[in-house]
Coordinates of C-alpha atoms in Angstrom, one line a residue:
X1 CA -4.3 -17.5 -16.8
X2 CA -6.8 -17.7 -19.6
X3 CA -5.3 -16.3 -22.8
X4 CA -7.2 -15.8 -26.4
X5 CA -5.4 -15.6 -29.6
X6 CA -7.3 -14.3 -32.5
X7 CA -6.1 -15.6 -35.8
X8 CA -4.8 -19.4 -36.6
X9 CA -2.0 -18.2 -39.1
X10 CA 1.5 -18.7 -38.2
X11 CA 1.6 -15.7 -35.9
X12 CA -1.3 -16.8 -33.9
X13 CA 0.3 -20.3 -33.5
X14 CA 3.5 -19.1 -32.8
X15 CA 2.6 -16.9 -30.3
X16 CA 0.4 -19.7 -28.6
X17 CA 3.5 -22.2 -29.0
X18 CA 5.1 -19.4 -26.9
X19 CA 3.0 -19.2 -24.3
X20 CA 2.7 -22.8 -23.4
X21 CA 5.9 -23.8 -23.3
X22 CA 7.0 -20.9 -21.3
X23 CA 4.0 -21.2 -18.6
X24 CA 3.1 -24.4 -17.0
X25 CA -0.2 -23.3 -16.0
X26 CA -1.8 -21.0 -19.0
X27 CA -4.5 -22.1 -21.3
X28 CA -4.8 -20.4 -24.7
X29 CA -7.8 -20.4 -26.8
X30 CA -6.9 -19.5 -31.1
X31 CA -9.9 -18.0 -32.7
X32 CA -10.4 -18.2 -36.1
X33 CA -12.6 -16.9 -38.9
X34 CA -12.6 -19.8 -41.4
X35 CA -13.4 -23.2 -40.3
X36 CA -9.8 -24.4 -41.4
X37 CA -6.5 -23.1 -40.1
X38 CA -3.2 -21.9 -40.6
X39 CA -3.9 -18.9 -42.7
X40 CA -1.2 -18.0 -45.4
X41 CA 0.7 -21.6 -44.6
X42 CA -2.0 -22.8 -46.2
X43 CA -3.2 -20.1 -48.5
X44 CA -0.3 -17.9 -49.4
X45 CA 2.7 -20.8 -49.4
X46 CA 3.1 -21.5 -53.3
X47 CA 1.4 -25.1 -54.1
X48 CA 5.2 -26.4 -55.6
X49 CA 6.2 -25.3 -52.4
X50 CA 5.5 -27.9 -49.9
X51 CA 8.5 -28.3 -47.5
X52 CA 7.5 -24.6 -46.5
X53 CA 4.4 -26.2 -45.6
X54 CA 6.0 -28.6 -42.9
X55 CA 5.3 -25.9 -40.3
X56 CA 1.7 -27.3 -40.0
X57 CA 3.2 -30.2 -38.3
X58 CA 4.4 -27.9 -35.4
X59 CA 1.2 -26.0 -35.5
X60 CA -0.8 -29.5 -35.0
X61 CA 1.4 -30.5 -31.7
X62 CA 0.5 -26.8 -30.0
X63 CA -3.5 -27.3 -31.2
X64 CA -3.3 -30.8 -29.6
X65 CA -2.1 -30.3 -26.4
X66 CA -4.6 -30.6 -23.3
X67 CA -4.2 -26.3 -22.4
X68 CA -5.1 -25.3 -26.1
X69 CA -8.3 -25.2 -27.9
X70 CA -8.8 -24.2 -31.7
X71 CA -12.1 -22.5 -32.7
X72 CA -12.6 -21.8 -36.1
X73 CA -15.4 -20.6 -38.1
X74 CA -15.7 -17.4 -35.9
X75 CA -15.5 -13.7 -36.9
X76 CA -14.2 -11.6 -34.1
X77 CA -15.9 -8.2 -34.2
X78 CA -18.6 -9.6 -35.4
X79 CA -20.0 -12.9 -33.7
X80 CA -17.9 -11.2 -30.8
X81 CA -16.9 -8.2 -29.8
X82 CA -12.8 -7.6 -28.9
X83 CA -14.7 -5.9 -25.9
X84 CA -16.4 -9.5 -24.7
X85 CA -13.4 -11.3 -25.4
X86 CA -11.3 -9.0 -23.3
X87 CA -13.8 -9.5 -20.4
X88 CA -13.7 -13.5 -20.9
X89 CA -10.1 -13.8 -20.6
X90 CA -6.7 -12.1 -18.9
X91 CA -5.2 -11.0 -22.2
X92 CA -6.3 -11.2 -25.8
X93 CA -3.4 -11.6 -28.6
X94 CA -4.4 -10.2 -32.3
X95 CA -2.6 -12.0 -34.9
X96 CA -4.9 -11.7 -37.7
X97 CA -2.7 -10.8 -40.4
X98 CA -3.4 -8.6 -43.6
X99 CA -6.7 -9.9 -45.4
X100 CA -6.8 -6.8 -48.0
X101 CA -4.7 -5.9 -50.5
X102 CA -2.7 -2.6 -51.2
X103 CA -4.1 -0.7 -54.1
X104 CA -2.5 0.7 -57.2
X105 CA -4.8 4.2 -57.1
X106 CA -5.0 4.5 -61.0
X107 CA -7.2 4.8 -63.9
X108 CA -7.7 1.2 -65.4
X109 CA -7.3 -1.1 -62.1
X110 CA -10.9 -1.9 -62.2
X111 CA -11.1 -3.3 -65.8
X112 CA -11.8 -6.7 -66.5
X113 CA -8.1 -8.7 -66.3
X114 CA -6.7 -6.8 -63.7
X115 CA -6.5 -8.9 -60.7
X116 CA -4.5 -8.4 -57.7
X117 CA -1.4 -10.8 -57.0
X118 CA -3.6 -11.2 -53.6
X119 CA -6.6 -13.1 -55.2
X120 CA -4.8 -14.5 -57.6
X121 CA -2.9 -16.6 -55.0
X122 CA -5.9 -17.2 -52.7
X123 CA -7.7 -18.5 -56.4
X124 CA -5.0 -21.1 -57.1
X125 CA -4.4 -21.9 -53.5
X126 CA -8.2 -22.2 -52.6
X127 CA -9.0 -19.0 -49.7
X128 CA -12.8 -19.6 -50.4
X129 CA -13.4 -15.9 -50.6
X130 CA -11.2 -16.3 -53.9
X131 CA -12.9 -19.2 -55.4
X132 CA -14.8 -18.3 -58.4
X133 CA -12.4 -15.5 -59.3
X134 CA -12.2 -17.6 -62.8
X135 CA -8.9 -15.0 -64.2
X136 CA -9.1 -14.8 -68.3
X137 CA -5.7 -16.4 -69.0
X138 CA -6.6 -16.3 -73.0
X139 CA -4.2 -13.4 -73.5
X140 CA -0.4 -14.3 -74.5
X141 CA 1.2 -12.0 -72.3
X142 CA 0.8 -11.3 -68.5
X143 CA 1.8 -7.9 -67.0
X144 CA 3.1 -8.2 -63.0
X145 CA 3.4 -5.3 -61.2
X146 CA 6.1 -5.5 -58.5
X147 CA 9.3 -7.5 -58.0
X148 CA 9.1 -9.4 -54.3
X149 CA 8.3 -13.3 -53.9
X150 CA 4.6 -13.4 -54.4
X151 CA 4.9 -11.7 -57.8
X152 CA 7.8 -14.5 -58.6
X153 CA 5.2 -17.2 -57.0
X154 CA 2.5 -16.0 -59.3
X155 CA 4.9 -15.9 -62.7
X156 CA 6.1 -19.4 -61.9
X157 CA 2.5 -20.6 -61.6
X158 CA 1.6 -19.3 -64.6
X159 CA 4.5 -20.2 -66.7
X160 CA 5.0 -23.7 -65.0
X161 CA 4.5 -27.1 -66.8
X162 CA 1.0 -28.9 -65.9
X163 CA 2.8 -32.2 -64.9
X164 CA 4.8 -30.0 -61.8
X165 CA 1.6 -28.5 -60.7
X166 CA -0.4 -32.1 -61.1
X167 CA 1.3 -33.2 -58.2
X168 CA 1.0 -30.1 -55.7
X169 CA -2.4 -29.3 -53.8
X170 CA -3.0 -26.5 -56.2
X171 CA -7.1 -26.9 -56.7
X172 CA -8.4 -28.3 -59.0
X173 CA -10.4 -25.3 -61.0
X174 CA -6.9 -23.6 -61.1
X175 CA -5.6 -26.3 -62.2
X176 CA -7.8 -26.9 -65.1
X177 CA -8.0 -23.2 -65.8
X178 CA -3.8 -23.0 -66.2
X179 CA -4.2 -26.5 -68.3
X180 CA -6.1 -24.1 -70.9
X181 CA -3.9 -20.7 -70.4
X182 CA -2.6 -19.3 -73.5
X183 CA 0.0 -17.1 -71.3
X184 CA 3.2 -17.6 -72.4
X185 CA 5.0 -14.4 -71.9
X186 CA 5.4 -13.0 -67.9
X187 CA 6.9 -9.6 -67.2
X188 CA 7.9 -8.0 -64.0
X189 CA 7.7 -4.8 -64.0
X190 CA 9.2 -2.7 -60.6
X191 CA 8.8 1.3 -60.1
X192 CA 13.1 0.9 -58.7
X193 CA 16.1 -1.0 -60.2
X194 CA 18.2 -4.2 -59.9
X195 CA 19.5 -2.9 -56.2
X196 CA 16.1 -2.5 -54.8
X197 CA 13.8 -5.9 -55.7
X198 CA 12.7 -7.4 -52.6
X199 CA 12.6 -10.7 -53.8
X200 CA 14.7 -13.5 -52.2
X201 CA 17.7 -15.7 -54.3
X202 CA 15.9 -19.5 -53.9
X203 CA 12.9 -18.2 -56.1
X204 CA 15.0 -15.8 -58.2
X205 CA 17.0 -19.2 -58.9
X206 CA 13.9 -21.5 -58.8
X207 CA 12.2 -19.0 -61.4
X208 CA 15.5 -19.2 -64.1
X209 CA 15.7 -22.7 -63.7
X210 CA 12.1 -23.2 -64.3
X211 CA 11.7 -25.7 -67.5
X212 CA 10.3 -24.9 -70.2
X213 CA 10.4 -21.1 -69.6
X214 CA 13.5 -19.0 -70.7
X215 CA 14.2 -15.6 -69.0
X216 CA 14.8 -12.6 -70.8
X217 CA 17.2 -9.8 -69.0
X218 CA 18.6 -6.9 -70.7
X219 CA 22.3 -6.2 -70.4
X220 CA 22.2 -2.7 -70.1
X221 CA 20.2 -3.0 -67.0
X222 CA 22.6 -4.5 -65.1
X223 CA 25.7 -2.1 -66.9
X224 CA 27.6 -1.3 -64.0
X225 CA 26.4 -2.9 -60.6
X226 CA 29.5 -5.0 -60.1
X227 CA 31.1 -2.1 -58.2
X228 CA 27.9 -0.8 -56.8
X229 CA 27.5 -4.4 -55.2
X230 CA 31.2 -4.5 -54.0
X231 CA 30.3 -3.8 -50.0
X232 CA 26.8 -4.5 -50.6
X233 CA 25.3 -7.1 -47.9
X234 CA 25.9 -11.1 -48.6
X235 CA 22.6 -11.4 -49.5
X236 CA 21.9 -8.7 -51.8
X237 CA 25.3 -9.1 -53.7
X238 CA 24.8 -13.0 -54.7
X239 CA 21.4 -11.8 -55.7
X240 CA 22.5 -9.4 -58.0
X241 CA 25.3 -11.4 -59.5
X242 CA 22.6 -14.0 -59.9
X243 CA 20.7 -11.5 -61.9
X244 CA 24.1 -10.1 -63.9
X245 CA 25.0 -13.8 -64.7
X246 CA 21.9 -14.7 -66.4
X247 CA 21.3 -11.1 -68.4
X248 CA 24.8 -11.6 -69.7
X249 CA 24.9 -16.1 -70.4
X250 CA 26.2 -16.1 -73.8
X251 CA 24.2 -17.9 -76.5
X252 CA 25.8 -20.7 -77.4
X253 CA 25.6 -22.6 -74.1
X254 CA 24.1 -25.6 -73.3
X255 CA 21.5 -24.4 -70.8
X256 CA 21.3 -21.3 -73.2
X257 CA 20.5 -24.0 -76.3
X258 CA 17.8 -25.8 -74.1
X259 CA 16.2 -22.5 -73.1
X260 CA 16.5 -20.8 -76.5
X261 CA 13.6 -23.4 -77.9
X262 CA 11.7 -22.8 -74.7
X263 CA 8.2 -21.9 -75.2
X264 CA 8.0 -19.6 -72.7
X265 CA 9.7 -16.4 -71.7
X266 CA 9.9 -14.1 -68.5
X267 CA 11.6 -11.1 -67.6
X268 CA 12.6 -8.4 -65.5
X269 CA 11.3 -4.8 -66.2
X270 CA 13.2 -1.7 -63.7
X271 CA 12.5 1.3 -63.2
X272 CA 8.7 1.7 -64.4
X273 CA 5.9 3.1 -62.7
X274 CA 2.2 2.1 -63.7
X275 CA 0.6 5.3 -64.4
X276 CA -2.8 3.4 -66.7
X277 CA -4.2 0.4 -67.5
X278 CA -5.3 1.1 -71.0
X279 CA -9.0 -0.3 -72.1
X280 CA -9.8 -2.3 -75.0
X281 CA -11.7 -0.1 -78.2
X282 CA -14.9 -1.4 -76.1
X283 CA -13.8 0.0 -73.2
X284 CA -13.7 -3.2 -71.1
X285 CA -11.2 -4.8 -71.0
X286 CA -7.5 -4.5 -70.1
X287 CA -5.1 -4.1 -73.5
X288 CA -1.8 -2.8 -72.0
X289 CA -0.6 -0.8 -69.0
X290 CA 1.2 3.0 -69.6
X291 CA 4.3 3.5 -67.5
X292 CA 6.1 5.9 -66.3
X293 CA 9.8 5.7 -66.7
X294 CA 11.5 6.4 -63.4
X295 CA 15.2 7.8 -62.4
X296 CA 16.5 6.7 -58.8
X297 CA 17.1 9.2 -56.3
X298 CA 19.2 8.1 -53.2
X299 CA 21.2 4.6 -53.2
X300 CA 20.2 1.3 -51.8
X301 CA 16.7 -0.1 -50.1
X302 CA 15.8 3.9 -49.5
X303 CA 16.6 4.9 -52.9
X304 CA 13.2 6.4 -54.7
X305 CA 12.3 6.3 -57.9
X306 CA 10.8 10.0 -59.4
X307 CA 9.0 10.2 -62.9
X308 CA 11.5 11.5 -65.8
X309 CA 8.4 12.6 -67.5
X310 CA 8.8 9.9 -70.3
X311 CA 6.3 7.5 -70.8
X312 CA 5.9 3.7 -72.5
X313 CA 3.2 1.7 -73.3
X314 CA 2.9 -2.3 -72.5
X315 CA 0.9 -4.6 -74.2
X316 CA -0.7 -7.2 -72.0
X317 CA -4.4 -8.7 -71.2
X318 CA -3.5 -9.9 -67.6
X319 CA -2.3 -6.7 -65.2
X320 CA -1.5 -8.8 -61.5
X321 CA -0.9 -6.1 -59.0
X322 CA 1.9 -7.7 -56.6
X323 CA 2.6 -4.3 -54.2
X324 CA 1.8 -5.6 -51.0
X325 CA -0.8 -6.6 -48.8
X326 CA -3.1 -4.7 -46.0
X327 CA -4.3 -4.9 -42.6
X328 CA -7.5 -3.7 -41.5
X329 CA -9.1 -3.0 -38.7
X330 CA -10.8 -5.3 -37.1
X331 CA -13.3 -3.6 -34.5
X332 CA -14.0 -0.2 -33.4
X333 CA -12.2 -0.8 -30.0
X334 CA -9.5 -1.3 -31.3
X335 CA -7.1 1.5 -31.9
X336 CA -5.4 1.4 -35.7
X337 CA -3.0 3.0 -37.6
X338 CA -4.6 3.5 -41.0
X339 CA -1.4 5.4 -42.6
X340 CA 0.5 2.4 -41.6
X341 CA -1.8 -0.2 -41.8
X342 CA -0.7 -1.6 -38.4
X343 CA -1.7 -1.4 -34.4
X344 CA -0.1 0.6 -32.6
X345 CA 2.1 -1.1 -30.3
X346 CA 5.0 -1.5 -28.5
X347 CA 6.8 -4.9 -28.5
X348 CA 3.2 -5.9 -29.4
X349 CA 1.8 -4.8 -26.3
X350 CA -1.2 -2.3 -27.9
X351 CA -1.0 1.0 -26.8
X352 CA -3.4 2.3 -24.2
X353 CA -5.5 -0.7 -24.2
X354 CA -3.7 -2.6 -21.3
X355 CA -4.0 -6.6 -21.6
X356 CA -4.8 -6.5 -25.6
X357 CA -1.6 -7.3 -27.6
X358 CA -0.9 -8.1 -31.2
X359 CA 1.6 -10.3 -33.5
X360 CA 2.6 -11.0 -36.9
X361 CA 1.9 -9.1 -40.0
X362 CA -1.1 -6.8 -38.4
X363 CA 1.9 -5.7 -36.0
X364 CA 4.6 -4.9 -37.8
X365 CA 3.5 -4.6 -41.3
X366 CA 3.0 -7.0 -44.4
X367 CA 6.4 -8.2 -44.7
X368 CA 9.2 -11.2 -44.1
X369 CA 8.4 -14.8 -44.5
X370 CA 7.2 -17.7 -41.5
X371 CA 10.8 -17.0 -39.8
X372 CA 10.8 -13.1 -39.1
X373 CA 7.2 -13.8 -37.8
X374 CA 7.9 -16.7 -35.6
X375 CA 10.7 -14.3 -33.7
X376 CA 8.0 -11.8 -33.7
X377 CA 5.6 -13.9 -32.2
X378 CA 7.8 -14.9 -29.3
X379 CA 9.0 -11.3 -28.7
X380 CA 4.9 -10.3 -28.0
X381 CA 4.4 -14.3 -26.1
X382 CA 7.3 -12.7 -24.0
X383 CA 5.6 -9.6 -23.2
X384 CA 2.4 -11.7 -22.3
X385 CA 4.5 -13.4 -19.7
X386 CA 6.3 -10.5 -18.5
X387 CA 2.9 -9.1 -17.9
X388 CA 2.1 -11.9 -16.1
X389 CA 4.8 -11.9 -14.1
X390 CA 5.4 -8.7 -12.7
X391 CA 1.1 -8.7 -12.2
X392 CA 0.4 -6.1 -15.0
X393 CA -2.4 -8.8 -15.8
X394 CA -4.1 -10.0 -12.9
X395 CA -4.3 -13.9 -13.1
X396 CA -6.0 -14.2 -9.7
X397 CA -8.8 -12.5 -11.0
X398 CA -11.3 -15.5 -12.4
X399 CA -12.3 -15.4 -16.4
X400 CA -14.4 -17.5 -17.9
X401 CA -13.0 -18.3 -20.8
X402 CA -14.7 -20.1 -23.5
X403 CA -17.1 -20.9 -20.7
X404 CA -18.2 -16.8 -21.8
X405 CA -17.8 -16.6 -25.1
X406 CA -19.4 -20.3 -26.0
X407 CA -22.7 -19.0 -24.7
X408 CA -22.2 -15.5 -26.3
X409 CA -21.4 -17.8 -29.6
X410 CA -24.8 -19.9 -28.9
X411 CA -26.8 -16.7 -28.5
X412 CA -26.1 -15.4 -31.5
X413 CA -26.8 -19.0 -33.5
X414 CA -23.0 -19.2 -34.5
X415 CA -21.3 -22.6 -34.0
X416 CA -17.3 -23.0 -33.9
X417 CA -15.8 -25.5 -35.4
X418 CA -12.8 -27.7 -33.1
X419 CA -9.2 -28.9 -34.3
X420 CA -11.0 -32.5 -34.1
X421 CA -13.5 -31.3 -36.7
X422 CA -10.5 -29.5 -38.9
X423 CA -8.8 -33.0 -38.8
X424 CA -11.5 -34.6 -40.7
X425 CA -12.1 -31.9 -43.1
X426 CA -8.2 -32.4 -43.6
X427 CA -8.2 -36.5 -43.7
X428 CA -11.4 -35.7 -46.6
X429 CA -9.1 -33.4 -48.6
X430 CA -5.9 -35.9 -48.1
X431 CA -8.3 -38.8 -49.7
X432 CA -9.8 -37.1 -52.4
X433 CA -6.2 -35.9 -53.2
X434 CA -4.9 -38.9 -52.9
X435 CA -7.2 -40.4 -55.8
X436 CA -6.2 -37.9 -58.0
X437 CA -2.0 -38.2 -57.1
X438 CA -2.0 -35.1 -55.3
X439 CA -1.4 -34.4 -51.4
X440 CA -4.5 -33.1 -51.2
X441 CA -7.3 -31.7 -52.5
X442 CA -8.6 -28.7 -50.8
X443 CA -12.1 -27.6 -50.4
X444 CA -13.3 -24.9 -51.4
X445 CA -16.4 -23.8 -49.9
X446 CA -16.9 -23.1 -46.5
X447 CA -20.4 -24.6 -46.6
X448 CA -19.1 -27.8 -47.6
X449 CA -16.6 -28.0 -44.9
X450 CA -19.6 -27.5 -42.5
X451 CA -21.8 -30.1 -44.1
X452 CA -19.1 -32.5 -43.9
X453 CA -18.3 -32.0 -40.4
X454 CA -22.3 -32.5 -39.6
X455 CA -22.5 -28.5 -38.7

């Protein structure tokens, strides 16, 4: 059987890992829209992160192997149709992720220094559509708006000393950009409480521990949650004790004297809801953000938070929206969920459109980290080799392959770019970071990529 993957981010390469260790005989194909792969492993994992990172290794052995071929540097729906690729081979997998960001839907989010947390991360982490985002960091105080990991991700970045980011493949224009960053005050602000943040204990740690960089809790936040956490889940009750811990640390102690003369501050804002980001007298520019002070309705992860009709202003010159991410859809043919922001599907086989299946984020939604979408890669790989099994796909039935889609590629004056070609873009980037004391350094532009690969 001839399979296609479309998408080279973990999804996509989980899914083909799947596949090929599962079934001696299947060949899988992993489409890709840049030239370079891996998608958020290398554009959404944090740059001071780099053991997260290791998955690449993995990623390399399954693009190596003699019944896998990587094609980058091709836009499906564009430079071909879902249609043709579903003619070409005996099922097409769709793990393309979420490119687009969720929006905040208020007056204010398109003044200069609002960003979202989306491009914010693809600027310091180099997703070329990012590049010359060029953020105005000359503002003292930084307003993030939402409480998972990427907002945590993006506070640490900005609040980090330069001599931890020297060393991390963070690129270079961010880097230089930060080294010039008058930020030096980072609030969170979420629309819930302490109960409901979505982010995880390792960067809630990570973050206090951060040098340099004090955080700033309030007490009275926390007033009470020691019972509410008493049959709470593991997780979510060393989380919160975590949290409790550091609003109440007494002055006086020795990691309390260090951070007391820190130059930096953070802190956690609850129960807010952005309602305006307030312009400068000029009308440009953002000055502050006016929220909406909330009270919780319902307990736990489905508690929602209702306006209580008061209002506060914030003062800040950098607004990051951190509220999630969005799929799209990705050609007509393709049936799509727009409330949801997913495909429809059923253990990722995509409903009414037999032989097209889907993985990852663009499956089941925007959320978890590389693990929960490694288990939910294999869960759609298994239903490609049920399918194959029990003859719901019909592997007798010859496809072409790449043998189709290379000459539909060549027709339309659009030329892929192979894992050999991605390994010398990568041992370019290793040198030049390597001259600078960095694991890499990653380029930026896609044309480059292509010049240097002879394309």
């Amino acid at each position: 059987p001839r399979l296609c993957v479309v998408g080279s981010g973990p999804a996509g390469f989980y899914t083909a890992q799947h596949i090929l260790k599962h079934h001696g005989g299947a060949r899988v194909d992993i489409y890709e829209k840049l030239p370079v792969p891996f998608g958020l492993v290398r554009f959404g994992v944090a740059p001071d992160h780099p053991e997260v990172k290791n998955v690449i290794n993995a990623f390399t052995q399954t693009a190596r192997s003699e019944r896998c071929a990587y094609y980058g540097n091709v836009t499906v729906g564009r430079d071909v149709t879902v249609a043709e690729l579903r003619q070409a081979y005996h099922a097409v997998v769709l793990s393309y992720g979420a490119e687009d960001n969720r929006v905040l839907g208020i007056p204010g989010e398109n003044l200069s220094g609002v960003y979202s947390a989306r491009a914010f991360v693809g600027w310091y982490n180099g997703l070329p559509e990012n590049r010359d985002l060029k953020p105005d960091l000359s503002c003292e105080t930084a307003l993030i708006l939402g409480h998972g990991n990427v907002a945590l991700d993006v506070a640490r970045i900005l609040l980090s000393p330069l001599p931890l980011l020297r060393k991390t493949d963070i690129t270079d224009c961010s880097l230089a950009a930060l080294a010039c960053s008058k930020v030096k005050r980072v609030w969170l602000v979420g629309r819930r409480g302490p109960l409901q943040v979505a982010f995880t204990i390792k960067e809630l740690r990570e973050m206090i521990n951060l040098p340099g960089a004090r955080p700033v809790l309030n007490p009275a936040d926390f007033a009470g949650l020691e019972n509410a956490i008493k049959d709470a889940p593991r997780p979510r009750k060393r989380l919160t004790e975590l949290m409790i811990k550091t609003a109440l640390e007494k002055p006086g102690g020795k990691t309390m004297e260090v951070q007391a003369a820190a130059p930096r501050e953070w802190g956690l804002k609850f129960q807010r809801s952005p309602q305006e980001v307030l312009a400068t007298a000029d009308g440009r520019r953002a000055r502050g953000v006016r929220m909406a002070l909330t009270r919780l309705e319902g307990s736990g992860d489905s508690a929602k938070a209702v306006p209580t009709g008061d209002v506060e202003e914030l003062e800040c010159g950098l607004v990051l929206s951190s509220i999630g991410y969005r799929s799209l859809p990705l050609d007509p043919a393709v049936p799509f969920d727009s409330q949801r922001g997913v495909i429809p599907n059923s253990s990722g086989r995509v409903e009414g459109v037999p032989g097209l299946y889907c993985s990852g984020w663009v499956k089941r939604g925007p959320t978890g980290v590389i693990i929960t979408t490694m288990n939910d890669s294999f869960d759609t790989a298994q239903s490609v080799l049920e399918d194959l099994q029990v003859g719901v796909l019909d592997a007798s039935a010859s496809r072409e392959g790449f043998g189709a889609v290379g000459s539909i590629l060549r027709s339309r004056g659009v030329r892929p770019v192979s894992f050999s070609d991605w390994e010398k873009i990568d041992a370019a980037e290793v040198a030049r970071g390597k001259a600078a004391g960095k694991p890499r350094e990653k380029i930026v532009d896609p044309q480059e990529m292509l010049q240097l690969i002879g394309h």
